[in-house]
Amino acid sequence: MKVPHLPQDIPFNEDQKTWLAGFFSGLHSRLLVKEESVVHAESKPQVKGLTILYGSQTGNAESVAYDTAEKAKEYGLTASVHDMDDVDAQVFVKSSRILIVTSTYGEGEHPDNAESLWETMSGDNAPNLADTYFSVLALGDTSYDEFCLAGKQWDERLEQLGATRVTDRVDCDIDFEQPSEEWMIATLPAIADKGEDGQATASGQSAPKQKSKYGRKNPLLATLKHKRTLTKEGSSKEIVHYEFSLEGSGEFYKPGDALNVIPENQPELVEALLEHFQFSGDEKPSWNGESHSLRELFTSTLDIRTPSKELVKALAEAASDHSVIQMLADEDSSALNDFLWGKDILDLVKHYAGVSLSLAEILSLLKPIAPRAYSISSSLNKHNDEVHLTIGSVRYANDEREYGGTCSTWLADLVDEGEKVPCYFAPNKNFAVPEDDKAPMIMVGPGTGIAPFRAFLEEREIQASPGDNWLIFGDRNSATDFIYQEEIEALQTKEVLTRLDLAFSRDQAEKVYVQDKMRENGAELYAWLERGGYFFVCGDAYYMAKDVDKALHDIVAEYGNYNEEQTKEYISNLKKQKRYVRDVY
C-alpha cells in the first residue's frame, strides 16, 4: 500500500511528517480490512436450512425427498437430504426444520434403512425437540392392513418429543405423485416461516439426484425381445424369463434395481364387469379431467382386479351387511381377509347383487392400476441395452372360476415378442453389489428371489471380481423348479459362484427351506460375515424373510457367543454398514 500523500506546506519537520504518514497508512489499512469484512459478511447472508430424512424400501420415498429438496429452493430454503441410516438422533437436535418422507412395507414395518433411527427415537433416551418444526409425508398402499403405519408413528413420536407440526401428515396411496406435490406446496412455505436461520454448510449437503425422464406418468415403451418358461413340465408353478430392449432409450440400471411394469387388465374380466353393470363400454366418462371410453378405463387405467376397502365399505353399507361393516370399523384385518380371500371385484359386486351403483360411484371407488415392481435379473454390462425379469405367474381357481395375477399373466399370456411394454426403473442404491469387489457375498433367494442374484453374479463375472460368492437357493422340486440351473452350474465351473446350497422343500419327506441350509452351515456363514461379508435376502416378506432373519440372529448368537442384546447390536451394525439388506415383497 502506498503512503498517503501529505501536503508539502504543512508545518511539521521531516520526522513528524514520516510519523504522520505511517499513522494515516495504518488507519487506512484498518479501515480497508473493516470494509472488506463488512462486504464479506454481506456476501454470506443467513440462510434457512431444511433437513429432509427419508425411509425408503423401493426408492419412491427417496425420490420424493429429493423432489422436495429441489422445490424447497422456491421458498428460500436450503435443503439437505439424508438416508435415515446415515444419521443419528443428533440430526434432530441440530436441525430446527425437519421433514420426514417414509414408506411402510410388509405388516406395518419401517423400511430397512429407517429401523435403527426409529429404534433410537422411539426409546427413552430420545432428545427433547421443543425447538423443532416438522411435517411428515407417508407413502403406503391401502391394500395392506397397516396403511402408512411408519409415517403415522413418526408423526406421533415427534409430537411426543415436543416438536411442533407445521402441517398435517399426508398419507399417500400407490398413486402418490399428486398428494405428495400438494404436501410440498402446503408444507414448504409453512416451515420456511418457522425455526432458526443459520449459515449453510457443505457438511451433510446432498448432491442433486439424477432423475430419469421416464416415470409412471411418462413410461418407457420397452420392446419384449424374448420370453421363455423356466420351470419344466410337471411343475406346480410357472416362472417365466423376460428380456426387454432398452435400445435408443438412454436408460441404465444397476444390479439390485427394480423395473416397474404398468400392466393391463384381462380382457375377459373387463367384458364380464361391463356385462354385470350393463354398460356397453363405449360410454365416455370424465376421469382426471380426460375423456376415455369406459372399456379403455377398465382395461388400462383402473384396477378392476383387487377390491379397494372403499369399494367394500360402500357395498357393505348399501347392503346393510353389518358383519362386514363391523370388520371394517374394528379394523379386523383377519376376518376381512377371510371374507375377501380369492375374490376379485367381479366376485364382490356379484356377492352384493342387490346393490345398484351409478357409473360415477363405481369410478370413484376404483383405484388406478398400480405398477408392479420386479427385481431386475440381469447385468447391463453383460446384456447391452437389455433388461431381464424373472416372474412367477399367479394362477389359481376358486368356485369354478380361473384367476390370474394382473401383471404376471398379462405378460405371460397376452404380450407377444415384439410388442411394447410400459415401464420405468426404480433405483435401489442399498441393495447392490458391494463396491469392494473383494468382499464376500451371501445371497439367499428362493424361487423368483434368485432374480437379483443372477444379476449380482453376472456383474461379478464381467468385472472379474475376486470376492467369494455364496448362493442359497430353493423351491419345491429340483427336477422341475431349479430355474437357471445351467447358468448356475456354469458359474460354478468358472469359480464365480464359490458355494451353492440348495433347499428343495418337497424332494424329501421332511421339508427343507433356505433357513435350514443357513443353520446347517452356520459356522461358515458367521465366518463369512466376520471377514466383511454382505448378507442379501430377496423374496417373500411375510414368511421367508422373517424365518431367514430369525436364523441369522440364532447363528450370530451361537457362533459369536453373544447374548440377546449383543446379537441385536451385531445385526444392527450389519444393517448400518449396508451389509444386511433385503429386497422383500
XYZ file of C-alpha atoms in Angstrom:
585
model
C 0.000 0.000 0.000
C 1.281 3.473 -0.843
C 1.982 6.005 1.943
C -0.820 8.593 1.909
C 0.248 11.879 0.245
C 0.801 14.779 2.696
C 0.676 18.447 1.604
C 4.177 19.961 1.220
C 3.342 23.146 3.151
C 2.208 21.562 6.446
C 4.145 22.970 9.463
C 5.955 19.765 10.511
C 9.577 18.676 10.245
C 10.592 15.555 8.293
C 10.438 13.156 11.301
C 6.941 14.367 12.168
C 5.841 14.046 8.543
C 7.119 10.458 8.467
C 5.269 9.593 11.699
C 2.026 11.119 10.406
C 2.317 9.265 7.101
C 2.717 5.981 8.989
C -0.237 6.778 11.248
C -2.556 7.541 8.328
C -1.298 4.490 6.448
C -2.167 2.177 9.370
C -5.533 3.847 9.841
C -6.245 3.443 6.125
C -5.347 -0.273 6.281
C -7.613 -0.900 9.262
C -10.486 0.839 7.516
C -9.964 -1.325 4.411
C -9.943 -4.512 6.473
C -13.141 -3.447 8.247
C -14.772 -2.576 4.923
C -13.754 -5.934 3.428
C -15.154 -7.710 6.492
C -18.459 -5.955 6.081
C -18.591 -6.838 2.391
C -17.608 -10.438 3.178
C -20.319 -10.709 5.845
C -22.900 -9.281 3.482
C -21.939 -11.886 0.848
C -22.835 -14.664 3.290
C -26.404 -13.942 4.384
C -28.181 -16.025 6.927
C -29.956 -18.916 5.216
C -32.938 -21.040 6.085
C -31.765 -24.611 6.462
C -34.079 -27.596 5.994
C -33.302 -31.228 6.775
C -35.178 -33.938 4.876
C -34.943 -37.518 6.115
C -36.229 -40.455 4.089
C -37.051 -44.060 4.894
C -37.304 -45.976 1.640
C -37.536 -49.649 0.692
C -38.013 -49.414 -3.083
C -36.853 -45.875 -3.855
C -40.163 -43.990 -4.008
C -39.701 -42.119 -0.720
C -36.109 -41.300 -1.636
C -37.224 -39.866 -4.964
C -39.912 -37.712 -3.320
C -37.376 -36.476 -0.752
C -35.088 -35.178 -3.495
C -38.035 -33.612 -5.328
C -38.954 -31.830 -2.094
C -35.407 -30.528 -1.677
C -35.445 -29.131 -5.191
C -38.810 -27.414 -4.671
C -37.650 -26.003 -1.312
C -35.422 -23.562 -3.210
C -38.554 -21.740 -4.381
C -39.272 -20.828 -0.743
C -35.786 -19.668 0.194
C -34.872 -22.930 1.898
C -31.509 -24.659 1.593
C -32.309 -28.344 1.972
C -30.112 -31.337 2.667
C -31.402 -34.861 2.083
C -30.340 -37.792 4.248
C -30.858 -41.536 4.205
C -32.123 -42.336 7.727
C -29.368 -44.919 8.016
C -26.728 -42.212 7.605
C -27.753 -40.062 10.573
C -28.325 -40.415 14.303
C -30.542 -38.667 16.846
C -28.321 -35.579 16.811
C -29.690 -34.619 13.413
C -32.943 -33.692 15.179
C -31.111 -31.622 17.783
C -29.099 -29.700 15.196
C -31.999 -29.027 12.821
C -34.863 -26.705 13.639
C -36.735 -27.685 10.459
C -37.283 -31.392 9.732
C -39.324 -33.133 7.050
C -39.874 -36.897 7.172
C -40.676 -38.813 3.982
C -41.141 -42.504 4.660
C -42.745 -45.590 3.221
C -44.177 -48.588 5.046
C -43.665 -52.147 3.925
C -44.851 -55.567 4.968
C -47.091 -55.655 8.011
C -46.561 -52.066 9.116
C -42.771 -52.269 9.296
C -40.332 -49.413 8.888
C -38.067 -49.622 5.837
C -34.743 -51.357 6.462
C -32.819 -48.084 6.225
C -35.036 -46.491 8.911
C -35.064 -49.207 11.564
C -32.034 -48.051 13.547
C -33.004 -44.371 13.713
C -36.595 -45.240 14.599
C -35.418 -47.539 17.390
C -33.329 -44.699 18.841
C -36.000 -42.032 18.520
C -38.722 -44.243 19.968
C -36.577 -45.065 23.008
C -36.469 -43.439 26.453
C -33.270 -41.513 25.696
C -34.578 -39.694 22.639
C -33.800 -35.938 22.721
C -36.283 -33.197 23.535
C -37.369 -31.439 20.336
C -39.074 -28.347 21.728
C -37.278 -26.118 19.194
C -38.029 -28.329 16.180
C -40.684 -27.849 13.492
C -41.723 -30.776 11.320
C -44.123 -32.410 8.901
C -44.464 -35.988 7.659
C -45.280 -37.442 4.257
C -46.178 -41.146 4.402
C -46.217 -43.470 1.400
C -48.208 -46.692 1.506
C -50.799 -48.938 -0.078
C -54.343 -49.212 1.235
C -54.469 -52.855 0.212
C -52.191 -53.562 3.201
C -53.599 -53.703 6.718
C -51.220 -51.231 8.344
C -51.535 -48.457 5.785
C -48.759 -45.841 6.184
C -48.063 -47.002 9.743
C -44.385 -45.965 9.699
C -45.320 -42.383 8.793
C -48.060 -42.310 11.413
C -45.600 -43.467 14.072
C -43.024 -40.807 13.155
C -45.724 -38.125 13.204
C -46.935 -39.153 16.632
C -43.458 -39.634 18.108
C -42.053 -36.264 17.045
C -45.033 -34.550 18.641
C -44.479 -36.566 21.839
C -40.864 -35.323 21.916
C -42.067 -31.713 21.858
C -41.688 -30.879 18.170
C -44.250 -28.606 16.533
C -46.184 -29.862 13.492
C -46.432 -27.170 10.791
C -48.841 -29.075 8.518
C -50.842 -32.240 8.955
C -49.342 -35.543 7.876
C -50.365 -36.679 4.392
C -50.873 -40.401 3.806
C -50.387 -41.358 0.164
C -51.770 -44.428 -1.548
C -49.982 -46.022 -4.515
C -50.892 -43.028 -6.683
C -48.681 -40.735 -4.609
C -47.484 -38.109 -7.094
C -50.317 -35.575 -6.746
C -50.805 -35.743 -2.945
C -47.050 -35.513 -2.386
C -46.916 -32.426 -4.611
C -49.795 -30.866 -2.657
C -47.994 -31.658 0.610
C -44.873 -29.865 -0.623
C -46.835 -26.789 -1.704
C -48.549 -26.563 1.704
C -45.595 -27.504 3.896
C -42.577 -25.704 2.446
C -43.850 -22.111 2.892
C -45.231 -23.011 6.322
C -41.947 -24.414 7.605
C -39.929 -21.621 5.982
C -41.614 -19.193 8.418
C -40.551 -21.249 11.429
C -37.280 -22.226 13.050
C -33.911 -20.512 13.223
C -31.785 -19.188 10.387
C -28.117 -20.001 10.164
C -25.133 -20.376 7.895
C -25.440 -23.219 5.406
C -22.511 -25.609 5.461
C -21.276 -28.163 2.976
C -21.485 -30.848 5.639
C -24.478 -33.068 5.093
C -25.491 -31.426 1.839
C -26.621 -33.992 -0.698
C -25.892 -33.741 -4.388
C -28.963 -33.448 -6.609
C -30.270 -36.853 -7.590
C -30.147 -37.574 -11.311
C -33.633 -38.454 -12.436
C -34.777 -40.413 -15.444
C -37.112 -38.738 -17.917
C -39.310 -41.825 -17.641
C -41.762 -42.493 -14.829
C -45.267 -43.599 -14.059
C -46.837 -40.696 -15.943
C -44.366 -40.987 -18.829
C -43.270 -44.633 -19.046
C -40.625 -46.075 -21.322
C -42.138 -48.318 -24.007
C -39.696 -51.221 -23.998
C -39.940 -53.930 -26.645
C -40.265 -57.501 -25.389
C -37.464 -59.271 -27.261
C -37.802 -62.749 -25.827
C -39.592 -64.785 -23.179
C -39.302 -68.399 -22.097
C -40.711 -70.555 -19.339
C -38.041 -71.554 -16.826
C -39.952 -74.191 -14.873
C -40.244 -77.597 -16.506
C -43.315 -79.622 -17.400
C -44.942 -81.079 -14.320
C -44.047 -78.124 -12.077
C -46.693 -76.837 -9.688
C -45.875 -73.278 -10.767
C -44.911 -71.226 -13.804
C -41.862 -68.955 -13.763
C -41.089 -67.006 -16.923
C -37.900 -65.238 -18.046
C -38.411 -61.947 -19.953
C -35.930 -59.883 -21.956
C -36.720 -56.268 -22.891
C -34.831 -53.935 -25.218
C -33.575 -50.560 -23.990
C -32.053 -49.616 -27.329
C -32.223 -45.893 -28.004
C -33.753 -45.059 -24.634
C -30.596 -43.842 -22.914
C -31.748 -45.669 -19.785
C -29.393 -47.532 -17.490
C -29.662 -49.535 -14.285
C -27.528 -51.350 -11.764
C -27.884 -54.871 -10.384
C -30.267 -54.634 -7.449
C -32.541 -52.058 -9.082
C -36.156 -52.822 -9.956
C -38.242 -52.360 -13.084
C -41.793 -51.083 -12.638
C -44.158 -52.583 -15.213
C -47.546 -50.977 -15.894
C -49.928 -53.784 -16.925
C -53.361 -54.061 -18.466
C -56.338 -55.961 -17.113
C -57.509 -59.270 -18.565
C -60.000 -58.678 -21.442
C -62.302 -61.402 -20.057
C -62.583 -59.588 -16.731
C -63.209 -56.257 -18.479
C -66.071 -57.692 -20.515
C -67.530 -59.540 -17.523
C -67.655 -56.336 -15.459
C -69.207 -54.343 -18.305
C -71.852 -57.032 -18.677
C -72.576 -57.132 -14.945
C -73.098 -53.360 -14.764
C -74.925 -53.412 -18.095
C -72.552 -50.958 -19.741
C -71.630 -51.083 -23.411
C -68.048 -49.983 -22.788
C -68.440 -47.100 -25.228
C -69.504 -44.662 -22.516
C -67.045 -41.781 -22.137
C -66.979 -40.628 -18.513
C -64.531 -37.974 -17.365
C -61.548 -39.334 -15.466
C -58.860 -36.993 -14.102
C -60.065 -34.327 -16.471
C -59.778 -36.534 -19.548
C -62.374 -38.428 -21.554
C -61.830 -42.088 -22.383
C -64.162 -44.915 -23.211
C -65.187 -46.995 -20.213
C -63.643 -50.061 -21.860
C -60.311 -48.227 -22.081
C -60.538 -47.169 -18.432
C -61.321 -50.713 -17.317
C -58.511 -52.090 -19.482
C -55.529 -49.851 -18.901
C -56.280 -47.252 -16.218
C -58.283 -48.658 -13.300
C -57.611 -51.624 -11.033
C -60.589 -53.947 -11.561
C -58.831 -56.942 -10.003
C -58.381 -56.173 -6.301
C -61.293 -54.619 -4.348
C -60.389 -51.401 -2.550
C -61.527 -51.005 1.048
C -63.597 -48.020 -0.089
C -65.496 -50.260 -2.513
C -66.007 -52.945 0.134
C -67.329 -50.347 2.583
C -69.691 -48.737 0.057
C -71.179 -52.068 -0.987
C -71.481 -53.389 2.572
C -73.208 -50.218 3.786
C -75.588 -50.139 0.816
C -76.482 -53.767 1.503
C -76.649 -53.260 5.302
C -74.098 -56.066 5.718
C -73.447 -55.397 9.389
C -70.843 -58.148 9.800
C -68.549 -56.648 7.135
C -69.276 -53.109 8.352
C -68.152 -54.222 11.808
C -64.985 -55.819 10.397
C -64.089 -52.516 8.770
C -64.942 -50.497 11.872
C -62.918 -52.790 14.133
C -60.054 -52.911 11.618
C -60.324 -56.687 11.969
C -57.952 -57.493 9.125
C -58.004 -61.233 9.756
C -61.777 -61.529 9.381
C -61.847 -59.126 6.440
C -59.086 -61.048 4.653
C -61.025 -64.275 5.157
C -64.111 -62.645 3.658
C -62.197 -61.292 0.646
C -59.947 -64.315 0.105
C -59.847 -65.253 -3.575
C -62.398 -62.600 -4.539
C -61.839 -60.044 -7.262
C -64.110 -57.066 -7.910
C -66.462 -59.122 -10.093
C -66.964 -61.590 -7.245
C -67.614 -58.769 -4.802
C -70.231 -56.949 -6.866
C -71.960 -60.275 -7.577
C -71.936 -61.013 -3.838
C -73.839 -57.738 -3.386
C -76.012 -58.244 -6.470
C -78.874 -56.247 -4.961
C -76.779 -53.092 -4.721
C -77.007 -50.688 -7.644
C -74.169 -48.222 -8.208
C -74.022 -45.362 -10.687
C -71.107 -45.124 -13.095
C -69.753 -42.111 -11.211
C -69.880 -44.037 -7.922
C -68.114 -47.033 -9.444
C -65.298 -44.916 -10.840
C -64.846 -43.067 -7.541
C -64.399 -46.379 -5.697
C -61.779 -47.878 -8.026
C -58.057 -47.268 -7.649
C -55.617 -46.696 -10.515
C -53.688 -49.720 -11.754
C -50.527 -49.908 -9.682
C -47.186 -50.511 -11.389
C -45.670 -53.859 -10.415
C -42.061 -53.629 -9.248
C -39.865 -56.573 -10.237
C -36.252 -57.162 -9.220
C -34.031 -56.981 -12.285
C -32.304 -60.274 -13.075
C -29.570 -59.074 -15.424
C -26.370 -57.048 -15.529
C -26.369 -54.259 -18.114
C -22.630 -54.814 -18.506
C -23.301 -58.364 -19.707
C -26.522 -57.720 -21.645
C -26.024 -54.467 -23.515
C -29.233 -52.453 -23.995
C -31.330 -55.144 -22.302
C -33.116 -55.653 -19.012
C -34.289 -59.090 -17.824
C -37.048 -60.059 -15.389
C -37.883 -63.347 -13.675
C -41.599 -63.510 -12.825
C -43.825 -66.173 -11.316
C -47.239 -66.291 -12.983
C -50.017 -66.077 -10.397
C -52.832 -68.502 -11.277
C -55.473 -70.202 -9.150
C -59.035 -71.494 -9.295
C -61.873 -70.743 -6.888
C -65.576 -71.636 -7.160
C -65.124 -72.847 -10.734
C -63.547 -69.569 -11.858
C -59.968 -69.226 -13.105
C -57.997 -66.277 -11.748
C -54.713 -64.702 -12.749
C -52.388 -62.055 -11.373
C -52.889 -58.812 -13.271
C -49.325 -58.227 -14.454
C -47.822 -61.698 -14.356
C -50.474 -63.303 -16.567
C -50.734 -60.231 -18.813
C -47.048 -60.612 -19.636
C -47.214 -64.398 -19.872
C -50.419 -64.743 -21.885
C -51.124 -61.502 -23.738
C -47.851 -59.735 -24.548
C -46.087 -61.255 -27.548
C -42.452 -60.874 -28.510
C -42.012 -57.672 -30.485
C -44.718 -55.801 -28.565
C -44.032 -52.839 -26.298
C -44.477 -52.769 -22.530
C -44.759 -49.518 -20.495
C -42.200 -49.491 -17.687
C -39.697 -47.393 -15.747
C -36.766 -48.052 -13.435
C -36.652 -47.812 -9.655
C -33.095 -47.465 -8.300
C -32.205 -49.267 -5.075
C -28.817 -47.942 -4.017
C -28.528 -50.065 -0.878
C -29.379 -53.403 -2.476
C -26.307 -53.518 -4.682
C -23.097 -55.386 -5.379
C -20.511 -54.219 -2.808
C -18.154 -51.505 -4.009
C -15.315 -53.577 -2.560
C -15.019 -56.335 -5.150
C -13.104 -58.481 -2.648
C -15.984 -58.524 -0.149
C -17.793 -61.880 0.160
C -21.495 -62.031 -0.746
C -24.056 -64.381 0.811
C -27.262 -64.393 -1.244
C -30.477 -66.012 -0.002
C -33.147 -66.125 -2.697
C -35.661 -68.963 -3.049
C -37.943 -69.126 -6.092
C -38.061 -65.878 -8.043
C -35.996 -64.364 -5.221
C -32.985 -65.532 -7.226
C -33.604 -62.726 -9.739
C -31.281 -60.005 -8.377
C -28.611 -62.571 -7.541
C -28.430 -63.696 -11.153
C -27.660 -60.019 -11.847
C -25.124 -59.824 -8.998
C -23.259 -62.905 -10.225
C -23.255 -61.689 -13.831
C -21.817 -58.369 -12.674
C -19.064 -60.032 -10.690
C -18.309 -62.347 -13.599
C -17.947 -59.429 -16.050
C -15.878 -57.398 -13.576
C -13.688 -60.439 -12.743
C -14.241 -59.631 -9.057
C -12.155 -61.765 -6.689
C -14.722 -61.775 -3.850
C -16.345 -65.066 -2.807
C -19.997 -65.612 -3.704
C -22.393 -67.954 -1.878
C -25.898 -68.617 -3.192
C -28.583 -70.286 -1.063
C -31.460 -71.126 -3.391
C -34.502 -73.354 -3.182
C -38.009 -74.105 -4.381
C -40.411 -77.046 -4.328
C -38.883 -79.718 -6.583
C -35.404 -79.851 -8.069
C -36.493 -81.725 -11.224
C -38.951 -79.020 -12.286
C -38.153 -75.848 -10.334
C -34.362 -75.480 -10.488
C -34.502 -72.340 -12.609
C -31.335 -71.078 -14.307
C -29.693 -74.396 -13.440
C -27.381 -74.425 -16.465
C -26.260 -70.848 -15.826
C -25.653 -71.525 -12.132
C -23.608 -74.648 -12.857
C -21.577 -72.743 -15.467
C -20.816 -70.043 -12.872
C -19.642 -72.758 -10.503
C -17.352 -74.155 -13.168
C -15.910 -70.682 -13.795
C -15.447 -70.315 -9.997
C -17.564 -67.168 -9.994
C -20.002 -68.954 -7.688
C -17.883 -70.115 -4.769
C -20.558 -72.039 -2.915
C -24.090 -73.239 -3.703
C -26.582 -74.652 -1.210
C -29.949 -75.922 -2.441
C -33.170 -76.377 -0.491
C -35.924 -78.122 -2.476
C -38.653 -78.453 0.110
C -40.624 -81.325 -1.431
C -37.845 -83.607 -2.589
C -37.924 -85.455 0.739
C -40.414 -86.361 3.436
C -39.346 -83.557 5.760
C -39.469 -80.135 4.158
C -36.183 -78.251 3.905
C -36.038 -74.483 3.395
C -33.289 -71.920 2.826
C -33.181 -71.006 6.518
C -32.475 -74.673 7.299
C -29.465 -74.578 4.969
C -28.272 -71.468 6.771
C -28.432 -73.221 10.122
C -26.675 -76.325 8.779
C -23.763 -74.148 7.716
C -23.953 -71.564 10.498
C -20.281 -71.663 11.450
C -19.146 -70.890 7.905
C -21.839 -68.277 7.392
C -20.714 -66.457 10.525
C -17.085 -66.727 9.380
C -18.009 -65.061 6.072
C -19.686 -62.220 7.972
C -16.645 -61.820 10.196
C -14.417 -61.279 7.179
C -16.586 -58.490 5.887
C -19.287 -60.466 4.107
C -22.537 -58.949 2.837
C -25.818 -60.757 3.538
C -28.599 -60.301 0.968
C -32.177 -61.631 1.080
C -34.766 -61.476 -1.700
C -38.278 -62.920 -1.834
C -41.373 -63.320 0.312
C -41.591 -60.777 3.154
C -44.282 -62.472 5.216
C -42.717 -65.852 5.911
C -39.346 -66.491 4.264
C -37.679 -63.178 5.158
C -38.786 -63.448 8.790
C -37.578 -67.055 9.060
C -34.243 -66.116 7.490
C -33.855 -63.178 9.876
C -34.541 -65.444 12.870
C -31.983 -67.960 11.598
C -29.400 -65.193 11.137
C -29.920 -63.977 14.704
C -29.561 -67.520 16.029
C -26.371 -68.108 14.039
C -24.766 -64.862 15.220
C -25.723 -65.613 18.838
C -24.372 -69.169 18.709
C -21.127 -68.698 16.807
C -20.384 -65.217 18.122
C -21.172 -66.349 21.660
C -23.417 -63.300 22.138
C -26.352 -62.656 24.419
C -29.616 -61.273 23.039
C -28.617 -57.601 23.259
C -25.186 -58.216 21.746
C -26.778 -60.175 18.908
C -29.199 -57.345 18.172
C -26.320 -54.869 18.155
C -24.308 -57.081 15.772
C -27.229 -57.351 13.336
C -27.961 -53.627 13.702
C -24.369 -52.815 12.788
C -24.609 -55.037 9.708
C -27.642 -53.013 8.610
C -25.955 -49.670 9.303
C -22.975 -50.777 7.229
C -25.390 -51.819 4.429
C -24.111 -55.376 4.826
C -27.518 -56.874 5.677
C -30.032 -55.694 3.109
C -33.314 -57.101 1.864
C -35.440 -56.848 -1.242
C -38.652 -58.404 0.015
C -42.271 -58.176 -1.060
